[in-house]
Short mmCIF file of C-alpha atoms and ligand atoms in Angstrom, two decimals:
data_model
loop_
_atom_site.label_atom_id
_atom_site.label_comp_id
_atom_site.label_asym_id
_atom_site.label_seq_id
_atom_site.Cartn_x
_atom_site.Cartn_y
_atom_site.Cartn_z
CA MET A 107 9.79 24.08 -29.92
CA PRO A 108 12.56 25.59 -27.76
CA GLU A 109 14.92 22.89 -26.55
CA ARG A 110 16.66 22.66 -23.21
CA ALA A 111 19.21 20.40 -21.54
CA VAL A 112 18.42 19.61 -17.89
CA GLY A 113 21.19 18.56 -15.51
CA ILE A 114 20.20 15.91 -12.96
CA ALA A 115 21.83 14.13 -10.02
CA LEU A 116 20.80 10.52 -9.44
CA LEU A 117 21.12 9.54 -5.81
CA GLY A 118 21.14 5.75 -6.15
CA GLY A 119 22.07 3.55 -9.10
CA GLY A 120 20.46 0.28 -8.00
CA VAL A 121 17.42 -1.45 -9.50
CA VAL A 122 15.36 1.69 -10.18
CA GLY A 123 18.33 4.04 -10.69
CA SER A 124 19.72 1.75 -13.40
CA GLY A 125 16.31 1.72 -15.08
CA VAL A 126 16.26 5.52 -15.14
CA ILE A 127 19.79 5.57 -16.64
CA LYS A 128 18.63 3.14 -19.33
CA ILE A 129 15.48 5.07 -20.29
CA LEU A 130 17.31 8.40 -20.40
CA ALA A 131 19.97 6.87 -22.68
CA ASP A 132 17.76 4.70 -24.91
CA GLN A 133 14.88 7.17 -25.23
CA ARG A 134 16.89 10.39 -25.34
CA GLU A 135 15.76 11.22 -28.87
CA LEU A 136 12.11 10.28 -28.22
CA LEU A 137 12.03 12.46 -25.11
CA ARG A 138 13.70 15.33 -26.97
CA ARG A 139 11.17 15.15 -29.80
CA ARG A 140 8.19 14.89 -27.48
CA THR A 141 9.18 17.37 -24.80
CA GLY A 142 12.01 19.52 -26.10
CA LEU A 143 14.06 18.33 -23.13
CA THR A 144 17.23 16.30 -22.83
CA PHE A 145 18.41 15.04 -19.47
CA ASP A 146 22.10 15.00 -18.62
CA ILE A 147 23.06 12.76 -15.72
CA ARG A 148 25.79 14.77 -14.03
CA HIS A 149 26.30 12.49 -11.00
CA VAL A 150 25.25 8.98 -9.95
CA VAL A 151 25.71 8.62 -6.19
CA VAL A 152 26.22 5.08 -4.89
CA ARG A 153 27.65 3.38 -1.81
CA ASP A 154 30.13 1.11 -3.55
CA PRO A 155 31.48 2.47 -6.89
CA LYS A 156 33.37 -0.77 -7.61
CA LYS A 157 30.05 -2.57 -8.08
CA HIS A 158 29.16 -0.11 -10.85
CA ALA A 159 32.53 0.16 -12.60
CA GLU A 160 31.59 -2.15 -15.47
CA LEU A 161 27.86 -1.51 -15.80
CA HIS A 162 28.03 2.26 -15.69
CA ALA A 163 31.61 2.75 -16.94
CA SER A 164 30.81 5.90 -18.89
CA LEU A 165 28.80 7.56 -16.09
CA PRO A 166 29.99 10.00 -13.40
CA ILE A 167 29.75 7.55 -10.47
CA THR A 168 30.55 9.05 -7.08
CA THR A 169 30.02 8.59 -3.35
CA ASP A 170 29.95 12.34 -2.76
CA ALA A 171 26.26 13.16 -2.42
CA ALA A 172 26.80 16.69 -1.13
CA LYS A 173 28.90 17.63 -4.15
CA ALA A 174 26.29 16.12 -6.49
CA ILE A 175 23.36 17.90 -4.87
CA ASP A 176 25.17 21.25 -4.59
CA ASP A 177 26.47 21.22 -8.18
CA PRO A 178 25.04 24.40 -9.79
CA LYS A 179 24.61 22.49 -13.07
CA VAL A 180 22.21 20.08 -11.34
CA GLU A 181 18.61 21.35 -11.68
CA ILE A 182 16.71 18.31 -10.39
CA VAL A 183 17.73 15.79 -7.72
CA VAL A 184 16.40 12.22 -8.05
CA GLU A 185 16.41 10.26 -4.78
CA LEU A 186 16.47 6.48 -5.33
CA ILE A 187 18.45 5.17 -2.38
CA GLY A 188 15.44 4.27 -0.20
CA GLY A 189 15.27 4.31 3.61
CA THR A 190 14.41 7.29 5.74
CA THR A 191 17.57 8.65 7.35
CA THR A 192 20.15 9.45 4.66
CA ALA A 193 17.46 9.87 2.00
CA GLY A 194 15.71 12.41 4.25
CA GLU A 195 18.91 14.38 4.80
CA TRP A 196 19.75 14.49 1.11
CA ILE A 197 16.24 15.51 0.09
CA GLU A 198 16.31 18.31 2.67
CA ARG A 199 19.66 19.47 1.33
CA ALA A 200 18.31 19.61 -2.24
CA ILE A 201 15.16 21.43 -1.16
CA LYS A 202 17.16 24.00 0.81
CA HIS A 203 19.04 24.75 -2.41
CA GLY A 204 15.63 25.32 -4.03
CA LYS A 205 16.06 22.20 -6.18
CA PRO A 206 13.02 20.07 -6.98
CA VAL A 207 13.21 16.42 -5.94
CA VAL A 208 11.87 13.34 -7.68
CA THR A 209 11.58 10.32 -5.38
CA ALA A 210 10.18 6.76 -5.27
CA ASN A 211 10.53 6.64 -1.50
CA LYS A 212 7.14 5.86 0.05
CA SER A 213 8.68 5.00 3.44
CA LEU A 214 10.09 8.49 3.79
CA LEU A 215 6.99 10.30 2.48
CA ALA A 216 4.61 8.22 4.61
CA ALA A 217 6.67 9.14 7.69
CA ARG A 218 7.71 12.73 6.95
CA GLY A 219 5.69 13.80 3.90
CA ALA A 220 3.92 16.77 5.49
CA GLU A 221 7.18 18.15 6.92
CA LEU A 222 9.12 17.75 3.65
CA PHE A 223 6.30 19.21 1.57
CA THR A 224 6.14 22.22 3.89
CA LEU A 225 9.90 22.67 3.56
CA ALA A 226 9.67 22.41 -0.24
CA LYS A 227 6.98 25.09 -0.36
CA LYS A 228 9.03 27.33 1.93
CA HIS A 229 11.92 27.08 -0.52
CA ASN A 230 9.63 27.59 -3.50
CA THR A 231 10.31 24.18 -4.95
CA ALA A 232 8.51 20.83 -5.33
CA ILE A 233 8.58 17.10 -4.62
CA ALA A 234 7.36 14.66 -7.29
CA PHE A 235 6.57 11.10 -6.17
CA GLU A 236 4.69 9.22 -8.88
CA ALA A 237 7.01 6.18 -8.56
CA SER A 238 6.31 5.83 -4.83
CA CYS A 239 2.95 4.05 -5.36
CA GLY A 240 1.95 1.51 -7.97
CA GLY A 241 5.31 1.42 -9.80
CA GLY A 242 4.63 2.48 -13.39
CA ILE A 243 0.89 3.14 -12.91
CA PRO A 244 0.19 6.90 -13.00
CA ILE A 245 -2.06 6.77 -9.93
CA ILE A 246 -0.66 9.85 -8.17
CA ASP A 247 -1.26 11.89 -11.31
CA ALA A 248 -4.79 10.46 -11.60
CA LEU A 249 -5.73 11.22 -7.98
CA SER A 250 -4.22 14.70 -7.97
CA LYS A 251 -5.41 15.78 -11.42
CA GLY A 252 -7.60 13.44 -13.48
CA LEU A 253 -10.02 12.67 -10.63
CA ILE A 254 -9.93 16.09 -8.98
CA ALA A 255 -13.67 16.63 -9.66
CA ASN A 256 -14.67 13.52 -7.73
CA ARG A 257 -15.50 12.94 -4.12
CA ILE A 258 -13.71 9.64 -3.64
CA ASP A 259 -15.68 7.10 -1.59
CA ALA A 260 -13.26 4.18 -1.62
CA LEU A 261 -9.92 3.05 -2.87
CA VAL A 262 -9.16 -0.67 -2.96
CA GLY A 263 -5.79 -1.78 -4.21
CA ILE A 264 -3.20 -4.46 -4.66
CA VAL A 265 -0.18 -2.23 -4.13
CA ASN A 266 2.67 -4.53 -3.13
CA GLY A 267 4.26 -6.52 -5.95
CA THR A 268 6.26 -8.77 -3.63
CA CYS A 269 3.18 -9.94 -1.69
CA ASN A 270 1.26 -10.41 -4.92
CA VAL A 271 4.09 -12.53 -6.37
CA ILE A 272 4.10 -14.62 -3.18
CA LEU A 273 0.32 -15.16 -3.10
CA THR A 274 0.13 -15.81 -6.85
CA ARG A 275 2.88 -18.43 -6.78
CA MET A 276 1.47 -20.11 -3.67
CA THR A 277 -2.01 -20.20 -5.26
CA ARG A 278 -1.20 -21.13 -8.85
CA ASN A 279 2.04 -23.10 -8.52
CA GLY A 280 1.70 -24.52 -5.01
CA TRP A 281 5.06 -22.96 -4.11
CA SER A 282 6.15 -22.49 -0.53
CA TYR A 283 6.10 -19.01 0.94
CA ALA A 284 9.94 -18.96 1.13
CA LYS A 285 10.44 -19.96 -2.52
CA ALA A 286 7.96 -17.35 -3.73
CA LEU A 287 9.63 -14.61 -1.65
CA GLU A 288 12.99 -15.60 -3.12
CA GLU A 289 11.60 -15.08 -6.65
CA ALA A 290 10.41 -11.57 -5.77
CA GLN A 291 13.79 -10.75 -4.24
CA LYS A 292 15.70 -12.02 -7.28
CA ALA A 293 13.52 -9.95 -9.59
CA GLY A 294 14.32 -6.79 -7.60
CA PHE A 295 10.73 -6.16 -6.41
CA ALA A 296 11.32 -6.67 -2.71
CA GLU A 297 12.56 -3.86 -0.48
CA ALA A 298 16.12 -4.04 0.87
CA ASP A 299 14.43 -5.27 4.07
CA PRO A 300 11.71 -7.62 2.71
CA SER A 301 9.96 -7.68 6.07
CA LEU A 302 8.62 -4.27 5.02
CA ASP A 303 6.82 -6.00 2.15
CA VAL A 304 5.56 -9.20 3.79
CA SER A 305 4.41 -7.50 6.98
CA GLY A 306 2.10 -5.25 4.91
CA ARG A 307 3.99 -2.09 5.93
CA ASP A 308 5.06 -1.18 2.38
CA ALA A 309 1.42 -1.40 1.28
CA ALA A 310 0.37 0.69 4.30
CA GLN A 311 2.92 3.37 3.44
CA LYS A 312 1.55 3.52 -0.10
CA LEU A 313 -2.03 3.56 1.19
CA ALA A 314 -1.13 6.48 3.45
CA LEU A 315 0.00 8.50 0.41
CA LEU A 316 -2.90 7.47 -1.82
CA ALA A 317 -5.56 7.99 0.85
CA SER A 318 -4.15 11.41 1.73
CA LEU A 319 -4.67 12.52 -1.86
CA ALA A 320 -7.99 10.74 -2.35
CA PHE A 321 -9.66 11.97 0.84
CA ASN A 322 -7.97 15.35 1.32
CA ALA A 323 -6.92 14.30 4.79
CA ARG A 324 -3.47 13.62 6.21
CA VAL A 325 -3.03 9.88 6.67
CA VAL A 326 0.11 8.48 8.27
CA GLU A 327 1.22 4.86 8.35
CA SER A 328 0.28 4.42 11.99
CA ASP A 329 -3.36 5.31 11.18
CA ILE A 330 -3.67 2.09 9.22
CA HIS A 331 -4.60 -1.35 10.56
CA VAL A 332 -1.99 -3.69 9.07
CA GLU A 333 -1.72 -7.46 8.69
CA GLY A 334 0.81 -9.05 6.32
CA VAL A 335 1.02 -12.20 4.24
CA ASP A 336 3.68 -13.82 6.40
CA LYS A 337 1.18 -15.95 8.29
CA ILE A 338 -0.88 -17.13 5.31
CA GLN A 339 -1.00 -20.92 5.19
CA PRO A 340 -1.42 -23.09 2.07
CA ALA A 341 -4.50 -24.68 3.70
CA ASP A 342 -6.32 -21.34 3.66
CA ILE A 343 -5.35 -20.66 0.05
CA ASN A 344 -6.81 -24.06 -0.86
CA PHE A 345 -10.02 -23.70 1.16
CA ALA A 346 -10.56 -20.19 -0.21
CA GLY A 347 -10.19 -21.66 -3.71
CA GLU A 348 -12.79 -24.34 -2.98
CA LEU A 349 -15.20 -21.63 -1.86
CA GLY A 350 -14.61 -19.58 -5.06
CA TYR A 351 -12.16 -17.01 -3.69
CA VAL A 352 -8.49 -16.09 -4.00
CA ILE A 353 -6.46 -14.50 -1.21
CA LYS A 354 -4.97 -11.09 -2.02
CA LEU A 355 -3.24 -8.51 0.14
CA LEU A 356 -5.58 -5.54 -0.20
CA ALA A 357 -5.01 -1.95 0.84
CA ILE A 358 -8.40 -0.38 1.50
CA ALA A 359 -9.37 3.17 2.34
CA GLU A 360 -13.06 3.96 2.47
CA ARG A 361 -15.39 6.54 3.82
CA ALA A 362 -17.46 5.12 6.64
CA PRO A 363 -21.10 4.64 5.69
CA GLN A 364 -23.42 7.26 7.15
CA GLY A 365 -24.24 6.51 10.75
CA SER A 366 -21.08 4.65 11.72
CA GLY A 367 -20.95 4.69 15.46
CA PHE A 368 -17.40 5.31 16.60
CA ARG A 369 -14.08 6.78 15.73
CA VAL A 370 -10.60 6.06 16.96
CA GLN A 371 -8.87 8.04 19.65
CA GLY A 372 -5.12 7.66 19.30
CA SER A 373 -3.78 4.38 18.05
CA ALA A 374 -6.68 1.95 18.38
CA ALA A 375 -6.57 1.13 14.68
CA ARG A 376 -3.28 -0.67 14.98
CA ASN A 377 -4.45 -4.02 16.25
CA SER A 378 -4.34 -7.38 14.53
CA LEU A 379 -7.26 -9.77 14.28
CA ASN A 380 -6.10 -11.46 17.46
CA PRO A 381 -8.51 -10.10 20.03
CA GLU A 382 -6.95 -7.40 22.17
CA PRO A 383 -8.37 -5.22 24.88
CA SER A 384 -10.59 -2.66 23.22
CA SER A 385 -9.17 0.83 23.01
CA SER A 386 -10.72 4.09 24.04
CA LEU A 387 -13.78 4.58 21.91
CA THR A 388 -16.12 7.49 22.11
CA SER A 389 -19.66 7.78 20.82
CA MET A 390 -20.38 9.46 17.51
CA SER A 391 -22.21 12.39 19.08
CA SER A 392 -19.23 13.32 21.25
CA VAL A 393 -16.94 12.95 18.25
CA VAL A 394 -19.15 15.23 16.18
CA SER A 395 -19.16 17.84 18.94
CA SER A 396 -15.40 17.69 19.43
CA LEU A 397 -14.72 17.86 15.70
CA ARG A 398 -17.09 20.81 15.36
CA ALA A 399 -15.38 22.49 18.29
CA GLU A 400 -12.06 22.04 16.45
CA GLY A 401 -13.67 23.51 13.31
CA ARG A 402 -13.10 20.27 11.40
CA THR A 403 -15.48 18.45 9.09
CA LEU A 404 -16.54 14.94 9.88
CA ASN A 405 -14.93 12.61 7.38
CA PRO A 406 -14.27 9.32 9.14
CA LEU A 407 -12.32 6.70 7.27
CA TYR A 408 -11.58 3.01 7.61
CA LEU A 409 -7.96 2.36 6.65
CA ARG A 410 -6.64 -1.18 6.46
CA VAL A 411 -4.17 -3.51 4.80
CA HIS A 412 -4.74 -7.24 5.19
CA PRO A 413 -4.98 -10.53 3.34
CA THR A 414 -8.51 -10.70 1.96
CA LEU A 415 -10.69 -13.29 0.27
CA VAL A 416 -11.63 -11.80 -3.09
CA HIS A 417 -14.25 -13.55 -5.21
CA LYS A 418 -12.84 -15.16 -8.37
CA ASP A 419 -15.19 -13.02 -10.50
CA ASP A 420 -13.75 -9.82 -9.08
CA VAL A 421 -11.32 -8.06 -11.37
CA LEU A 422 -8.74 -7.87 -8.54
CA ALA A 423 -8.67 -11.68 -8.33
CA GLU A 424 -7.05 -11.75 -11.76
CA VAL A 425 -4.23 -9.36 -10.84
CA SER A 426 -1.21 -11.61 -10.64
CA GLY A 427 2.55 -11.57 -10.04
CA SER A 428 4.15 -8.15 -9.76
CA PHE A 429 1.10 -6.45 -11.26
CA ASN A 430 -0.71 -3.92 -9.10
CA ALA A 431 -4.28 -2.63 -9.49
CA ILE A 432 -6.10 0.13 -7.72
CA SER A 433 -9.89 0.40 -7.87
CA VAL A 434 -11.07 3.95 -7.23
CA TYR A 435 -14.73 4.78 -6.58
CA GLY A 436 -15.54 8.41 -7.36
CA HIS A 437 -18.99 9.98 -7.00
CA ALA A 438 -19.02 11.24 -10.60
CA LEU A 439 -16.84 8.71 -12.41
CA GLY A 440 -18.04 5.61 -10.58
CA HIS A 441 -15.55 2.75 -10.62
CA ALA A 442 -12.17 3.19 -12.31
CA LEU A 443 -9.42 0.59 -12.32
CA PHE A 444 -5.74 1.48 -12.60
CA TYR A 445 -3.75 -1.59 -13.54
CA GLY A 446 -0.14 -2.21 -14.47
CA ARG A 447 3.27 -3.30 -13.29
CA GLY A 448 3.57 -2.10 -9.73
CA ALA A 449 7.22 -2.86 -9.15
CA GLY A 450 10.42 -3.64 -10.97
CA GLN A 451 13.15 -1.74 -12.71
CA MET A 452 11.63 -0.42 -15.92
CA PRO A 453 8.01 0.22 -14.81
CA THR A 454 9.23 2.20 -11.81
CA ALA A 455 11.81 4.04 -13.90
CA SER A 456 9.00 4.94 -16.32
CA ALA A 457 7.25 6.81 -13.49
CA VAL A 458 10.49 8.50 -12.37
CA VAL A 459 11.18 9.78 -15.89
CA ALA A 460 7.58 11.00 -16.21
CA ASP A 461 8.16 13.02 -13.03
CA LEU A 462 11.44 14.38 -14.40
CA VAL A 463 9.61 15.67 -17.47
CA SER A 464 6.73 17.19 -15.44
CA VAL A 465 9.16 18.88 -13.08
CA ALA A 466 11.32 20.22 -15.92
CA LEU A 467 8.25 21.48 -17.80
CA GLY A 468 7.00 23.21 -14.67
CA THR A 469 3.67 21.35 -14.43
CA THR A 470 4.52 19.54 -11.19
CA PRO A 471 5.89 22.67 -9.45
CA LEU A 472 2.75 24.60 -10.45
CA ALA A 473 0.37 21.87 -9.21
CA PHE A 474 2.45 21.46 -6.06
CA LYS A 475 2.15 25.16 -5.30
CA GLN A 476 -1.52 25.56 -6.21
CA LEU A 477 -3.31 22.36 -5.15
CA GLN A 478 -4.33 22.10 -1.51
CA ILE A 479 -4.36 18.30 -1.55
CA PHE A 480 -0.92 17.37 -0.29
CA PRO A 481 -0.43 16.31 3.33
CA ASP A 482 1.09 19.65 4.36
CA ALA A 483 -2.16 21.43 3.48
CA THR A 484 -4.71 19.05 5.01
CA SER A 485 -5.89 18.11 8.51
CA PRO A 486 -5.20 14.74 10.10
CA ALA A 487 -7.63 12.05 8.96
CA ASP A 488 -10.40 10.95 11.32
CA VAL A 489 -9.80 7.23 11.52
CA LEU A 490 -12.34 4.68 12.69
CA PRO A 491 -11.16 1.73 14.77
CA ILE A 492 -11.03 -1.60 13.01
CA GLU A 493 -13.36 -3.03 15.69
CA GLU A 494 -16.18 -1.00 14.16
CA LEU A 495 -15.72 -2.41 10.67
CA GLN A 496 -18.58 -4.37 9.11
CA SER A 497 -17.25 -7.22 6.99
CA ARG A 498 -17.80 -10.81 5.97
CA TYR A 499 -15.35 -13.30 7.46
CA TYR A 500 -13.65 -16.60 6.66
CA ILE A 501 -12.79 -18.65 9.74
CA ARG A 502 -10.80 -21.89 9.88
CA LEU A 503 -11.03 -23.80 13.14
CA MET A 504 -9.20 -26.96 14.09
CA ALA A 505 -12.06 -28.79 15.80
CA ARG A 506 -12.12 -32.19 17.49
CA ASP A 507 -14.54 -34.39 15.64
CA VAL A 508 -16.78 -35.20 18.62
CA PRO A 509 -20.52 -34.75 19.27
CA GLY A 510 -21.61 -31.21 20.07
CA VAL A 511 -18.57 -29.29 18.81
CA MET A 512 -20.42 -27.50 15.99
CA ALA A 513 -23.23 -26.60 18.37
CA GLU A 514 -20.72 -24.93 20.70
CA VAL A 515 -19.09 -23.03 17.82
CA THR A 516 -22.36 -21.83 16.32
CA GLU A 517 -23.59 -20.84 19.76
CA ALA A 518 -20.50 -18.67 20.29
CA LEU A 519 -21.05 -17.01 16.91
CA GLY A 520 -24.77 -16.61 17.52
CA ARG A 521 -24.18 -14.95 20.89
CA ASP A 522 -22.29 -12.21 19.05
CA LYS A 523 -24.97 -12.00 16.36
CA ILE A 524 -22.73 -13.50 13.68
CA SER A 525 -24.68 -15.32 11.01
CA LEU A 526 -23.14 -18.22 9.05
CA SER A 527 -23.07 -18.16 5.28
CA ALA A 528 -21.32 -21.51 4.57
CA VAL A 529 -19.71 -24.38 6.50
CA LEU A 530 -17.16 -26.84 5.11
CA GLN A 531 -15.89 -29.95 6.83
CA ARG A 532 -14.39 -33.08 5.31
CA GLU A 533 -15.00 -36.59 6.59
CA SER A 534 -12.34 -37.82 9.02
CA ASP A 535 -11.73 -40.39 11.74
CA GLU A 536 -13.88 -39.71 14.78
CA GLY A 537 -12.07 -37.95 17.64
CA GLN A 538 -9.36 -36.41 15.39
CA TYR A 539 -8.82 -32.67 14.95
CA VAL A 540 -10.17 -31.59 11.55
CA PRO A 541 -10.31 -28.24 9.82
CA VAL A 542 -13.77 -26.66 9.82
CA VAL A 543 -14.18 -23.68 7.52
CA ILE A 544 -16.96 -21.17 8.09
CA THR A 545 -17.87 -18.07 6.13
CA THR A 546 -20.15 -15.47 7.64
CA HIS A 547 -22.57 -12.84 6.50
CA MET A 548 -21.77 -9.21 7.34
CA ALA A 549 -20.69 -8.93 10.96
CA ASN A 550 -19.06 -6.44 13.26
CA GLU A 551 -15.31 -6.92 13.69
CA GLY A 552 -15.40 -6.33 17.43
CA ALA A 553 -18.08 -8.99 17.76
CA MET A 554 -16.07 -11.37 15.58
CA ARG A 555 -13.00 -10.93 17.79
CA GLN A 556 -15.09 -11.63 20.86
CA ALA A 557 -16.62 -14.75 19.31
CA LEU A 558 -13.20 -16.01 18.19
CA LYS A 559 -11.87 -15.60 21.68
CA ALA A 560 -14.77 -17.66 23.01
CA ILE A 561 -14.29 -20.31 20.29
CA ASP A 562 -10.56 -20.58 20.93
CA SER A 563 -11.20 -21.19 24.62
CA LEU A 564 -13.39 -24.25 23.90
CA LYS A 565 -11.87 -27.61 24.92
CA THR A 566 -12.77 -29.08 21.52
CA ILE A 567 -10.86 -26.39 19.54
CA GLN A 568 -7.13 -26.24 18.90
CA PRO A 569 -6.24 -22.52 18.91
CA PRO A 570 -5.44 -20.20 17.30
CA SER A 571 -8.21 -20.20 14.72
CA VAL A 572 -7.56 -18.40 11.45
CA CYS A 573 -9.78 -15.44 10.61
CA LEU A 574 -9.61 -13.50 7.34
CA ARG A 575 -11.91 -10.88 5.89
CA ILE A 576 -13.93 -11.32 2.70
CA ILE A 577 -14.85 -8.40 0.48
CA ASP A 578 -17.64 -8.23 -2.02
CA GLN A 579 -16.56 -5.56 -4.42
CA PRO A 580 -18.10 -3.51 -5.95
CA ARG A 581 -21.41 -4.02 -4.07
CA GLU A 582 -19.70 -2.94 -0.87
CA PHE A 583 -18.23 0.24 -2.28
CA GLY A 584 -21.16 1.40 -4.33
CA GLY A 585 -19.51 0.91 -7.71
CA GLY A 586 -21.14 -0.72 -10.70
P1 NDP B 96 18.44 -0.72 -4.56
O1 NDP B 96 18.82 -1.28 -3.27
O2 NDP B 96 18.47 -1.60 -5.76
O3 NDP B 96 19.37 0.54 -4.90
C1 NDP B 96 19.72 1.50 -3.95
C2 NDP B 96 20.84 2.35 -4.52
O4 NDP B 96 21.12 3.38 -3.60
C3 NDP B 96 22.15 1.58 -4.76
O5 NDP B 96 22.80 2.05 -5.91
C4 NDP B 96 22.96 1.91 -3.51
O6 NDP B 96 24.37 1.92 -3.74
C5 NDP B 96 22.51 3.33 -3.25
N1 NDP B 96 22.60 3.68 -1.83
C6 NDP B 96 21.89 3.17 -0.80
N2 NDP B 96 22.27 3.75 0.36
C7 NDP B 96 23.24 4.61 0.05
C8 NDP B 96 24.05 5.50 0.81
N3 NDP B 96 23.91 5.60 2.13
N4 NDP B 96 24.97 6.24 0.16
C9 NDP B 96 25.13 6.14 -1.17
N5 NDP B 96 24.38 5.34 -1.95
C10 NDP B 96 23.46 4.58 -1.34
O7 NDP B 96 16.99 -0.08 -4.37
P2 NDP B 96 15.84 0.10 -5.47
O8 NDP B 96 16.40 0.73 -6.68
O9 NDP B 96 15.07 -1.16 -5.58
O10 NDP B 96 14.87 1.11 -4.69
C11 NDP B 96 15.14 2.50 -4.63
C12 NDP B 96 13.89 3.21 -4.13
O11 NDP B 96 12.83 2.98 -5.03
C13 NDP B 96 13.39 2.77 -2.74
O12 NDP B 96 12.86 3.88 -2.08
C14 NDP B 96 12.28 1.78 -3.10
O13 NDP B 96 11.31 1.69 -2.08
C15 NDP B 96 11.71 2.45 -4.32
N6 NDP B 96 10.97 1.57 -5.22
C16 NDP B 96 11.54 0.42 -5.66
C17 NDP B 96 10.87 -0.40 -6.54
C18 NDP B 96 11.43 -1.68 -7.05
O14 NDP B 96 10.70 -2.42 -7.73
N7 NDP B 96 12.67 -1.99 -6.77
C19 NDP B 96 9.54 -0.02 -7.04
C20 NDP B 96 9.03 1.24 -6.52
C21 NDP B 96 9.73 1.99 -5.64
P3 NDP B 96 25.14 0.57 -4.13
O15 NDP B 96 24.66 0.20 -5.50
O16 NDP B 96 26.57 0.95 -4.12
O17 NDP B 96 24.75 -0.43 -3.09
N1 HSE B 97 8.77 -3.59 -2.63
C1 HSE B 97 7.77 -2.97 -3.41
C2 HSE B 97 6.81 -4.00 -3.94
C3 HSE B 97 8.39 -2.21 -4.55
O1 HSE B 97 7.11 -5.20 -3.87
O2 HSE B 97 5.74 -3.63 -4.40
C4 HSE B 97 7.42 -1.34 -5.27
O3 HSE B 97 7.09 -0.25 -4.48
#
């Protein structure tokens, strides 16, 4: 096998960058034997070299990114600084030199993926981004190659390690939200700005990338309805447990069932469960006509990230700590589950090094050039408004324990054609406010918002009531 040394520049030597340095040093011989390649780190670009003096004493640490990127001995540029501004500028600089880029930066790709991919193609080079979603799980490779023969119907994932650590610790150890977040931060899972994680935005950015590949449609972060874990209360974790569920932050992209009535115009999908004025909806027939007029195929999607009650028997309920799992439903394959460590130094570095090998071997550049699945080559996704979603719901009301209160609540639900599946209320002193937990059968989200508004305006209810969605996988997504 012909052997080759590949010069690389590492932009960033933090959690993930240090993992890449470690794998390339410790596994140099294994990589050489398996691939015929050795990787020479020619520059490690950081903000504060003093921090790295001891740890990376033998490495070429620098603050001069331009020199590192422009170095003719650097063949591949690895961007691991995060953020969108500087990272974007440096990636552009590398691409304009015709140098392929490996990145773990989902924020940047979710915001500017199409533009950067177009630029890369113009300069006859490529962007590899396996580490951007699911940490060490090869989900990008699976969606762009292994599952290429499938029409994907749904993708349901736990894709944020920080949120999963928080929910796992709150559920299993009874920890507070703050203590659980601190653990994720200490372990290096959380983003530099952890509000990106807990607000659900990190998961939405990953979903945008995964859904774009899965559905051959350009999805951007703002297409996705997002709710985070920052408002989850221990009471709801406990009630969910009593009912046989665990709460997980799920990222869900699914094709709308045949006959769904509406699609979004503009940004209607960006609401929270708190009822808001309904956005501009148009009927399906006018959508079909306008899409046809634009020469586009009808492929409406529901795209959402939110805390979800998942039944304890569901495989996703068992995914704990920093582990991620992505269930993919393909028409030919059926249900496939991709499971592994979704964050952290070494799992993420594993994906970065895999990309380095694929880029150096030429497989990523070839796929990048040939496959028409990346966001630069696809049309914007047709996104349905969350109000049109059909789901089961968990509601927790704080109700005054007085005669007639349940009749008023059930009347409000009944008016909006919402059927109850279970009701839970503990004994308490008469006249006090007590939690009443209700689960529903399948209902329309718009109707649920309307009913909640009516319930929260009752004199016997202390608003705001909590409302979370329940999913029944795989029945809902047609898997087996
Ligand atoms: P860190 O904050 O640990 O590391 C960032 C590195 O980039 C540091 O070495 C920092 O320098 C350097 N850096 C940041 N800004 C600049 C700048 N303006 N100029 C020069 N150097 C700069 O981040 P992570 O390693 O955790 O994350 C890197 C990327 O990987 C992000 O895009 C993140 O979203 C992604 N990712 C992270 C995962 C994780 O588990 N941590 C998992 C999957 C993806 P200095 O050391 O001097 O501060
Ligand atoms: N902050 C991210 C997480 C890192 O917690 O999942 C992995 O992308």
